[in-house]
Short mmCIF file of C-alpha atoms in Angstrom, two decimals:
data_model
loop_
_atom_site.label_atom_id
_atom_site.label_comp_id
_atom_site.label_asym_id
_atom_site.label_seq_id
_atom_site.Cartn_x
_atom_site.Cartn_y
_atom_site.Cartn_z
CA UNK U 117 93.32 96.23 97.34
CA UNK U 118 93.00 93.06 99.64
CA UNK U 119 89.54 92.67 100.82
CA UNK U 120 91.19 91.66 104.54
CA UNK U 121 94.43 91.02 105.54
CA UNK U 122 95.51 87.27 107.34
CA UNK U 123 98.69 86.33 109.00
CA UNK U 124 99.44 82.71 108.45
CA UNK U 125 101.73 81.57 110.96
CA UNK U 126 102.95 77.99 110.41
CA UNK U 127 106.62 76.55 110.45
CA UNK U 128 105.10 74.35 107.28
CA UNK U 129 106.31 75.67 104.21
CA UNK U 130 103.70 73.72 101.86
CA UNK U 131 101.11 74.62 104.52
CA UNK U 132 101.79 78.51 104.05
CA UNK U 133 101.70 77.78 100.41
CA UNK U 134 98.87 76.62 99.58
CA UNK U 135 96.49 79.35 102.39
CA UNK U 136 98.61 82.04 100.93
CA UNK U 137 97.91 80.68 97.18
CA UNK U 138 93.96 80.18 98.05
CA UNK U 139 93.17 83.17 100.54
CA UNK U 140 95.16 85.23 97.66
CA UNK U 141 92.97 84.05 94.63
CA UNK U 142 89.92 84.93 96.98
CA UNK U 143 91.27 88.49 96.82
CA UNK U 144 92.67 88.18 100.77
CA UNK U 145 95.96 89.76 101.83
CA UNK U 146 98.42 87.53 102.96
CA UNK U 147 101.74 87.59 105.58
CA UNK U 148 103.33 84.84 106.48
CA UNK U 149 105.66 83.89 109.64
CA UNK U 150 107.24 80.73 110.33
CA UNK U 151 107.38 80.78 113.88
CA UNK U 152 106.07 82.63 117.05
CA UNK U 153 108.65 85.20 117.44
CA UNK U 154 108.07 85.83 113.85
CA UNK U 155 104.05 86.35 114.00
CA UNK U 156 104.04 88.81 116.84
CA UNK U 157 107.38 90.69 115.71
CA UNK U 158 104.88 90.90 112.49
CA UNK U 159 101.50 92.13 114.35
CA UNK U 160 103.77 94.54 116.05
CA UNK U 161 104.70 96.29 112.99
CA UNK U 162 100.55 95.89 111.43
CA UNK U 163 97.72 93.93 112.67
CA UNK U 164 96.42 91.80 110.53
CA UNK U 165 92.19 90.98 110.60
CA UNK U 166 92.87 87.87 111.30
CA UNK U 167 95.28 85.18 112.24
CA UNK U 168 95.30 81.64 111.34
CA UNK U 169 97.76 79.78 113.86
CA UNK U 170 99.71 75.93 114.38
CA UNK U 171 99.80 75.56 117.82
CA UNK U 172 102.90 73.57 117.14
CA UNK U 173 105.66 75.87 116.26
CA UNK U 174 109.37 75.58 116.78
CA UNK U 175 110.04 78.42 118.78
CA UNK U 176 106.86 78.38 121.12
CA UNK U 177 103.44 77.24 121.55
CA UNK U 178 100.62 78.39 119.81
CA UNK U 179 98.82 79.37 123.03
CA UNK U 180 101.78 80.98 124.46
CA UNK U 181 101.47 83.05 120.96
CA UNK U 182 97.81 83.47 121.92
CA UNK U 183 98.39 84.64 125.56
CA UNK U 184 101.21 87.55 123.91
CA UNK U 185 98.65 88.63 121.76
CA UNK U 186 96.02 89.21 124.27
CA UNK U 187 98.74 91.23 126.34
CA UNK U 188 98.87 93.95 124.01
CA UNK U 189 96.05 96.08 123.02
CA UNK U 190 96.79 97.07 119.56
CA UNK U 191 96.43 92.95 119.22
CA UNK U 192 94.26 91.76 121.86
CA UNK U 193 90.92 91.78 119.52
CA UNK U 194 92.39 89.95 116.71
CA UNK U 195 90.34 86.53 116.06
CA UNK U 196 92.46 83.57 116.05
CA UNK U 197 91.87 80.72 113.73
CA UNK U 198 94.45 77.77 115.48
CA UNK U 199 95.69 75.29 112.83
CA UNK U 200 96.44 71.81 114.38
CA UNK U 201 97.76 68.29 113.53
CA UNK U 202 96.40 67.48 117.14
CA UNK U 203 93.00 67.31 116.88
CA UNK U 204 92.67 68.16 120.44
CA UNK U 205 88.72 69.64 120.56
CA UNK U 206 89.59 70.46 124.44
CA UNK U 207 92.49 73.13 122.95
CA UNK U 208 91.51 76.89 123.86
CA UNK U 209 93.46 79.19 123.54
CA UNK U 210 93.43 83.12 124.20
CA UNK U 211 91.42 84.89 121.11
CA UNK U 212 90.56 81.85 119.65
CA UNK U 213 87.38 81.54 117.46
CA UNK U 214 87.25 78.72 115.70
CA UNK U 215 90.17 75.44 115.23
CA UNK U 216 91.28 73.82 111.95
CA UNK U 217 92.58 69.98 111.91
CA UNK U 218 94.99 68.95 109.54
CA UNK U 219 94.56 68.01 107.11
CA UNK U 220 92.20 70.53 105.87
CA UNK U 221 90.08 71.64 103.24
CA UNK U 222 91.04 75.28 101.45
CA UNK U 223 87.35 76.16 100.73
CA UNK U 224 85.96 75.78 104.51
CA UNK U 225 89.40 77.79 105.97
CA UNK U 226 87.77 80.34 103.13
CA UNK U 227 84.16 80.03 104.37
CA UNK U 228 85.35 80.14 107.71
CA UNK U 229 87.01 83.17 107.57
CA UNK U 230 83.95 84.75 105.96
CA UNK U 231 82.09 83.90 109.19
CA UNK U 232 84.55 85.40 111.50
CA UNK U 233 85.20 88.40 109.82
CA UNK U 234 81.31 89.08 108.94
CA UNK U 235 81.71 88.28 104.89
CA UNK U 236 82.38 86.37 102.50
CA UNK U 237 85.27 85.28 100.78
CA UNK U 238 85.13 84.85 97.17
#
């Protein structure tokens, strides 16, 4: 059994590759969605421990994603881990812990996940 469960949410294909192929191999349950809609249809149905998020999906913002989570209070407590090309240190969003540029590195999205969720990933 998966040590925690993560939703990646990320209209990159290679990008939900290679989290679900490292957070996996750490022993970390993985679900994947592609686009806003997608994640919270997803967190509707099971919330996840923790969700790592692009702010720049297809559908809708990553903080508009944020601010639907925090609506809800099955969902309101999950930590948010936002994924971004941007860069953009002055990005907050709703539920958000902790931000990830692109391009990142597999072992501190690991790490970091073992500081939010009060472990440690293998």
């Amino acid at each position: 059994m998966a040590q925690w469960q993560v939703l990646v949410v990320d209209d990159e294909l290679h990008i939900r590759h290679i989290l679900r192929l490292n957070l996996e191999a750490a022993g970390i349950g993985v679900a994947e969605a592609a686009t806003g809609a997608e994640a919270l249809a997803q967190v509707s149905v099971a919330c996840p421990d923790l969700i790592i998020l692009d702010l720049g999906l297809p559908d809708m913002s990553g903080l508009a994603v944020c601010e639907a989570l925090q609506q809800k209070p099955a969902s309101c407590r999950i930590p948010v881990i936002v994924l971004t090309a941007l860069g953009d240190e002055d990005t907050h969003c709703p539920g958000m812990v902790e931000m990830i540029t692109k391009p990142f590195s597999a072992r501190d999205v690991l790490s970091l996940i073992g500081t939010v969720l009060g472990g440690e990933a293998a």
